[in-house]
Structures are given as C-alpha cells and as structure tokens.
XYZ file of C-alpha atoms in Angstrom:
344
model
C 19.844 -0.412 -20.917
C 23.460 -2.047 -21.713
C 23.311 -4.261 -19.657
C 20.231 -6.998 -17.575
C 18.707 -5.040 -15.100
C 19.124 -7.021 -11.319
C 16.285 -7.800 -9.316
C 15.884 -8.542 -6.366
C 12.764 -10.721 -5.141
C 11.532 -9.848 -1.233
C 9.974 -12.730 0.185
C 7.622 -12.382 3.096
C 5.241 -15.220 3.577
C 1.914 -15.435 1.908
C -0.234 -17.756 -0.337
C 2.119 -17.330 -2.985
C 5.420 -18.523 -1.288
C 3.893 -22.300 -0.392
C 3.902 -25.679 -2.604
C 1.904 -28.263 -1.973
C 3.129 -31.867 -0.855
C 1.683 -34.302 -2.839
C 2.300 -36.808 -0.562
C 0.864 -35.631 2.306
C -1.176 -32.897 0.931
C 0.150 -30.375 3.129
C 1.496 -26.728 2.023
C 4.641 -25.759 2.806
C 7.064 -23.068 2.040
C 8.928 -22.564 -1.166
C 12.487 -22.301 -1.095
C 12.693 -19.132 -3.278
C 16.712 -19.468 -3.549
C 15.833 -22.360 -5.935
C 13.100 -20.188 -7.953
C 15.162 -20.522 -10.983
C 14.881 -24.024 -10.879
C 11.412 -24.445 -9.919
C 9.774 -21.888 -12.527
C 12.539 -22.426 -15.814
C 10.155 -19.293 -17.653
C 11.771 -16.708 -15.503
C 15.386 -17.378 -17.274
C 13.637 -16.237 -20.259
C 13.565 -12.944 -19.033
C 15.903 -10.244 -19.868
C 17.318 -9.552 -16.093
C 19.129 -11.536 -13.322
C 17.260 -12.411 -10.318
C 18.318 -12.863 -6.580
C 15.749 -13.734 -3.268
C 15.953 -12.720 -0.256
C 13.436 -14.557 2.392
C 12.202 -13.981 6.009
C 14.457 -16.293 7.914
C 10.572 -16.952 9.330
C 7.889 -16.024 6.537
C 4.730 -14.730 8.230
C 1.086 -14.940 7.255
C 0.066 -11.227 6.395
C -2.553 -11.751 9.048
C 0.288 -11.123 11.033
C 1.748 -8.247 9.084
C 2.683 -4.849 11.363
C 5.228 -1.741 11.130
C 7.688 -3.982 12.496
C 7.505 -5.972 9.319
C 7.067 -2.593 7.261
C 10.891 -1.485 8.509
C 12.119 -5.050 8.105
C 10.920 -4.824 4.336
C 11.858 -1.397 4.032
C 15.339 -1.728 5.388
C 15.920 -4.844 2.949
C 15.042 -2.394 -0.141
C 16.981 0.314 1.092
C 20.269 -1.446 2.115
C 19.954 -3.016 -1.805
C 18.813 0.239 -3.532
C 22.541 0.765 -5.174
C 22.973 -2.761 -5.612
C 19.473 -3.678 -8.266
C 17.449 -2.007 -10.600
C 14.047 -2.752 -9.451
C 12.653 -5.183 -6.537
C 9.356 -7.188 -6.541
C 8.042 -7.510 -2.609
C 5.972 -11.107 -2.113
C 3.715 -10.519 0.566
C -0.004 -12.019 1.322
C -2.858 -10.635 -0.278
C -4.947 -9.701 3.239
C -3.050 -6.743 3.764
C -1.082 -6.006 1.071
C -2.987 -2.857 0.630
C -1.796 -1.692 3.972
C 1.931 -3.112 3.528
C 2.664 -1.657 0.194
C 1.149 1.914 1.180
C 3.298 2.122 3.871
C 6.459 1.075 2.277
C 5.342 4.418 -0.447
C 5.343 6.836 2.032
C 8.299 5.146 3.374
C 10.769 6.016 0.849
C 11.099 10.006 -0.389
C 12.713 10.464 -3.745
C 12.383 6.947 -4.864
C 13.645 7.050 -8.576
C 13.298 2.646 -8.787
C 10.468 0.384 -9.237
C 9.031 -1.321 -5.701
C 6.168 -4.346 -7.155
C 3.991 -6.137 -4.751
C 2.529 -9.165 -6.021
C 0.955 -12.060 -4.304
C -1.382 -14.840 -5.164
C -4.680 -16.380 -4.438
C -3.348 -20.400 -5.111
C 0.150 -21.496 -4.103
C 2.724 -20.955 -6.630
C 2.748 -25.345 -6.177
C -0.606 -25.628 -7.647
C -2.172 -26.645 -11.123
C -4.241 -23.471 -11.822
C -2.351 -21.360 -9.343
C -2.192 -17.148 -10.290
C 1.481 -17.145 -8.716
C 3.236 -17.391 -11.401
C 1.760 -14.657 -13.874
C 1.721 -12.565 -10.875
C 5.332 -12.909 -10.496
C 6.853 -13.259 -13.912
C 5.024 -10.016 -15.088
C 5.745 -8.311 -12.045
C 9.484 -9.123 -12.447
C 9.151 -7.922 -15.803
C 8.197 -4.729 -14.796
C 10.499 -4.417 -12.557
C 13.109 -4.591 -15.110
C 11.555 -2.719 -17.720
C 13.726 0.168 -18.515
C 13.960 3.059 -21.281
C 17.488 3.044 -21.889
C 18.836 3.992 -18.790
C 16.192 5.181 -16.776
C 13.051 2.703 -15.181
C 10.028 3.211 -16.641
C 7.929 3.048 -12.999
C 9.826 4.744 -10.479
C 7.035 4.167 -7.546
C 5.566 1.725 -5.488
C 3.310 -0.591 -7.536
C 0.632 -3.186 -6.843
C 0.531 -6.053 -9.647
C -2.403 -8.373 -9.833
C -3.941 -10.483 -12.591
C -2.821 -8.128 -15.676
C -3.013 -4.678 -14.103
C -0.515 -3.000 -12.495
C -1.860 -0.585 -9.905
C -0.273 2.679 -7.940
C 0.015 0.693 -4.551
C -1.479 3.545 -2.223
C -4.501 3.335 -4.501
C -5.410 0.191 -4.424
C -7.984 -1.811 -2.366
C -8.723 -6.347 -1.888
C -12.237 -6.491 -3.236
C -12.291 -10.361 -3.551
C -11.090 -13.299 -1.517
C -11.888 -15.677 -3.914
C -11.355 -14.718 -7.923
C -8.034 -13.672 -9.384
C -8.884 -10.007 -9.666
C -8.298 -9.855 -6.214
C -7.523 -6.145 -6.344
C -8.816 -2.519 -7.863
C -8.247 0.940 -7.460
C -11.477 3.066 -7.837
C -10.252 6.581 -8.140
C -6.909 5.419 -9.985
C -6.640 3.922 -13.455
C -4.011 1.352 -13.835
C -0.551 2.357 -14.467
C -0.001 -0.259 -16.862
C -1.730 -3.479 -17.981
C -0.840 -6.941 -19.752
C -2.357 -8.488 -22.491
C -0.447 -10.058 -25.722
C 1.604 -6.571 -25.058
C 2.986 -4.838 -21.528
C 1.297 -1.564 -22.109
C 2.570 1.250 -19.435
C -0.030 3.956 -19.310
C 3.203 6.434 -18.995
C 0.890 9.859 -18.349
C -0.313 8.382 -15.357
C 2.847 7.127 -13.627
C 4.595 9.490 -11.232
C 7.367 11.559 -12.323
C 10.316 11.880 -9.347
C 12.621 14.632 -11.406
C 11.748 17.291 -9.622
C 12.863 15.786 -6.437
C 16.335 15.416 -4.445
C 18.578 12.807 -6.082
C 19.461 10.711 -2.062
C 16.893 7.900 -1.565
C 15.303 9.159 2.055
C 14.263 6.398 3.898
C 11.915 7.210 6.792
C 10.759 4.741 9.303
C 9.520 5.994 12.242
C 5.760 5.375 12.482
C 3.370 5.635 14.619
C 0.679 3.034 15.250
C -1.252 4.822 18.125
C -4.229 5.324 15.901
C -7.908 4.063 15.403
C -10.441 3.577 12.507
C -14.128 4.749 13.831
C -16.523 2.944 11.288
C -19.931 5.140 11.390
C -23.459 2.765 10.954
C -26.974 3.768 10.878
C -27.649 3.405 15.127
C -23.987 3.704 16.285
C -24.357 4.868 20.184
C -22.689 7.127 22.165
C -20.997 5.015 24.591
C -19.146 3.401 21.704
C -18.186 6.461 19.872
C -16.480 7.894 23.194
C -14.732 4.643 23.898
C -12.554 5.795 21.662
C -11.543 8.485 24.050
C -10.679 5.992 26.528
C -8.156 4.237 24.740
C -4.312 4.978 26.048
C -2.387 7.178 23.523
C -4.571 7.254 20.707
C -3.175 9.959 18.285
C -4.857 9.650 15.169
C -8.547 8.781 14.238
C -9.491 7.933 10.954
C -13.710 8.107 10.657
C -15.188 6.323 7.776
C -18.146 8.356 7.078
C -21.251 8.235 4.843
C -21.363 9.408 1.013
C -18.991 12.310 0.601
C -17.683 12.912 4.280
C -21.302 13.200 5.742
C -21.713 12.273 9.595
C -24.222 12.572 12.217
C -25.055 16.164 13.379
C -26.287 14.844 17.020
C -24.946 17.181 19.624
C -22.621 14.452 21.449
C -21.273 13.495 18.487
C -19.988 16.493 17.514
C -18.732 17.248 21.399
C -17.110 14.025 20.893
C -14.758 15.446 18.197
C -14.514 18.611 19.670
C -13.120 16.511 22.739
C -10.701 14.799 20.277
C -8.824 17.558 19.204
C -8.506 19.088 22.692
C -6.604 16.222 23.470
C -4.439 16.458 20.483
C -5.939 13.483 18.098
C -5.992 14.068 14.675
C -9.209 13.180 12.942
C -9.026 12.029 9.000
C -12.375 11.723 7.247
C -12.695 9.340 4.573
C -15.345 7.630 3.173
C -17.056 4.229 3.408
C -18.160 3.871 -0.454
C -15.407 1.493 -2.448
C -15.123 4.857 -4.980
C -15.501 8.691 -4.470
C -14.082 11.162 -2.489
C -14.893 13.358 0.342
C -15.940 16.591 -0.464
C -16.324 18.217 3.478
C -18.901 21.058 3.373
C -20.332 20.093 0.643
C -23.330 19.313 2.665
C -24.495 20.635 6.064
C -23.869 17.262 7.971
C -20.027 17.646 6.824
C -19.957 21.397 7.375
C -19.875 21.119 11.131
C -16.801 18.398 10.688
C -14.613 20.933 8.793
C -15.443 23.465 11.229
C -13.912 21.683 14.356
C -10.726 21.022 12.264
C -11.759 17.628 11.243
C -8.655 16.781 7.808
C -10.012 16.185 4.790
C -9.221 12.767 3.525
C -10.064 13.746 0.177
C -10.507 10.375 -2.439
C -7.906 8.286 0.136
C -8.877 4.645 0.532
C -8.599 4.016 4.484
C -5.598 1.371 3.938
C -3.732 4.807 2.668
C -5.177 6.690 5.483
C -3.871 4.168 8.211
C -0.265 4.139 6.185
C -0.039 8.032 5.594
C -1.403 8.807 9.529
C 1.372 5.943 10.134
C 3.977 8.095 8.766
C 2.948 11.645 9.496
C 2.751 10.876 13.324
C 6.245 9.354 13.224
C 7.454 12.685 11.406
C 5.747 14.763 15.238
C 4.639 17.772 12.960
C 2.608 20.664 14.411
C -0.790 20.591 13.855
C -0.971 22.922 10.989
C 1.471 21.105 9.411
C -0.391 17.570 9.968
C -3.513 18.999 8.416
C -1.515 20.453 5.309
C 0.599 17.547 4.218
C -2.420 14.827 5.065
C -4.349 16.792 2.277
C -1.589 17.187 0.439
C -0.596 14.556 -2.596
C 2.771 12.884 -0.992
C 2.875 10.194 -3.347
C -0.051 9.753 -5.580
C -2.212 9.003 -2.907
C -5.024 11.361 -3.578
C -6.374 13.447 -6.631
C -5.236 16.911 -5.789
C-alpha cells in the first residue's frame, strides 16, 4: 500500500477499556481519544489510528441487537473513510456480538477485529495491550492494495480466529477463546503468520457493502439434559412470539424419541417456529439421521445446524428472521455457508 492504512478503533465498554486508580483503587474508563498517549507502542505501527467511543460504554452483560446496529452503523457510515476497524467489546459475549455484526454486512471486502481483554488495559500484567496492538496490526495489514482479511475476525492471545467460529472457553486465563471446527486464520509469534488458504475470499461477490440490520430476537435456546420434563419443554410453546428455536442436542443431533417430545416439535412448526439443531459438545457437528434418535428430527423439518456453535446459531436465526423468508428458503440458507459459519 502507498500510503498508512487508517483505522478506526470501536469502543464499546468492556474489561479492556478501564484503568485502574491508584489512588482509590477503583476502575474506571479509559479515555481512548488519548490512546496514543497512553500506549506510545502503537505510533510504532505503520497506520494512523482514530477512536470512536459509546458516549456511555456498556458492560457486554448488557450487550443486545440494539448495540449490534449501533456498532454496525458506526462501521458502515466509516467503511469509505478507513482501511480496517478493530471493535473493543467485553469478552462475555463477544462471541455473540461479533457473529452478528458477520452476518450483518454482505460483500464485506475490509477487515472487522474484535479484541477484548481479561485485565484492564491500566494494569501491570494486563492482556489489553497485545490484544490490541496485534489486532490493529491486522487490521492494517495489506498486500499492496488489497487487505489481507476481508471478514469479521476474533483476536485473542496470538490467534486470530473467524469470529462466527469462535466460542469463550475460559473466564480466567488469557486464552480466553477457541474455535473447535475452525483453525485459526492467522497467528502471532516472533512473525504475524496469516494462514491465507483458510481466510474467506469476497471476489466473487457484488462490489456495494450491504448492510442489513433488521433482526429478529423472538427466539429461544432449548438446552436438552438427561430428565428434562415435559412441562418444561412445552413452556416453550407458551412464550409470546417465539419464532425461532435453537435445541442443543446430544452427540451428533441426537434427542429423545419420547412421543411428547416429538408432538412437541411437530406443534412447533405448525405454529411457524423454526427449529435449528445444534449440538451441546464444545467440537463436532450434527450429522441428523445419522442415528435413529435424529432421524425422527429431520423428518418433522427440524434445520440442520450442521458444525454451528449456538452463539452463530442465535446470530444467523437473528438475521434470517429479520430477512421474513419463506420457509423453504429459511431451511436452505440456515444450512447454507453465509459467511464461514459452517463446514459445507
């Protein structure tokens, strides 16, 4: 590239966004329009750097589609104006966050980097700032004039996940994150290695960013344990407007065979819920009729979520209600790769 790349940091809230007051011993929020200032390594890097900040950052606790558009719109109302964009946002749910903000954008030719941090960017052994600095870097990193990642990413201590395949496996160490059916798209050591077979390739779509934000949060996740009852699996019946059901289910998309458990789902789709199956194990994929207690499932139309982690499910049912497709079409495109979301 002729010229530094511009990147634009997204602040949300989160661990990584709060210093510590020595005096008091309180956290507090980092003023991010003074990052330059505060963390002197990032002028180091080949790129210029702005911030933009929630007037109000939130704890991700707190994190909903609301927030998704809000992030979203930031990103797209900048797309012309930087080269790649790094998105702070709490560890909790940035699974969920950064899935949704994939299926957000169609024919998205720039890198989108979540990062976060399990210490304060204010503390003495704190993970923020590798986080960051390597995730501005790839943000930035170019081959002469085209990005080298042109998807959504996660970064987290040295690997550099596809964000829709990612899961939190750890509250406590600094490999907070993995993604069991995905290798990492790129890793740092002494060297920034991009694993470039494995990142997605946007040619073959339109040129015009699409930016879609109409989702749908009328859905449920149905967790399936050795005992479950009936009365709590038809609660779910009950509840006003539910449109989408995702079931976590045993092994490789296996559920119970009981009679009023399949009448439950049969109920379901009468009333026009769509039921994803994924599965409970951290790694795997469902496989439905593979074995006679998922055979009955893909015979009542129950969509097959494939090697989806439910955090994808939840963003990609998100998106695909907001879209009000048919049926057929539902089934087709949830099974369907969108954006690296599943192994095909």
């Amino acid at each position: 590239m002729t010229r530094k790349p511009e990147i634009l940091i997204v602040y949300t809230g989160g661990t990584i966004g709060m210093v510590k007051d020595y005096q008091t011993g309180a956290l507090k929020a980092f003023d991010f329009s003074q990052i330059l200032e505060k963390i002197p390594e990032l002028k180091l890097l080949n790129c210029n750097i702005s911030t933009i900040s929630f007037e109000e950052p939130i704890d991700s606790s707190n994190m909903n589609i609301d927030y998704y558009v809000n992030i979203a719109e930031i990103i797209a109302n900048n797309y012309e104006k930087f080269d790649g964009f790094v998105v702070l946002t709490g560890s909790d749910t940035m699974s969920y966050t950064s899935s949704a903000i994939s299926f957000m954008f169609e024919n998205l030719k720039k890198p989108v980097i979540f990062t976060g941090s399990q210490l304060p960017i204010g503390h003495l052994r704190t993970d923020a700032k590798e986080n960051l600095i390597t995730s501005i870097e790839i943000a930035s990193a170019y081959n002469e004039e085209e990005p080298i990642v042109k998807e959504v990413g996660l970064y987290f201590e040295y690997k550099l996940y596809r964000a829709n395949r990612t899961t939190k496996i750890n509250a406590e160490q600094f490999e907070a994150f993995t993604s069991m059916n995905y290798p990492p798209i790129a890793e740092s050591g002494v060297h920034l290695n991009f694993n470039h077979h494995l990142l997605l390739d946007p040619s073959k779509n339109g040129d015009k960013l699409i930016f879609r934000k109409n989702l749908d949060n009328n859905i449920a996740i149905l967790k399936l344990f050795p005992g479950i009852t009936e009365k709590v699996v038809r609660a779910y019946l009950s509840i006003p407007g539910l449109k989408g059901l995702i079931i976590e289910t045993y092994g490789a998309g296996n559920a119970p065979t009981k009679e009023w458990f399949l009448m439950f789902l049969k109920d379901c789709i009468a009333q026009g819920v769509f039921i994803v199956n994924v599965t409970q194990c951290a790694g795997g994929s469902v496989i439905l009729g593979h074995y006679e207690t998922s055979s009955a499932l893909k015979s009542l139309g129950v969509i097959d979520g494939k090697d989806i982690t439910t955090e994808t499910a939840v963003a990609k049912m998100m998106y695909l209600l907001g879209e009000k497709l048919s049926k057929e079409d539902f089934k087709r495109y949830f099974e369907t790769s969108l954006r690296g979301e599943i192994t095909n």
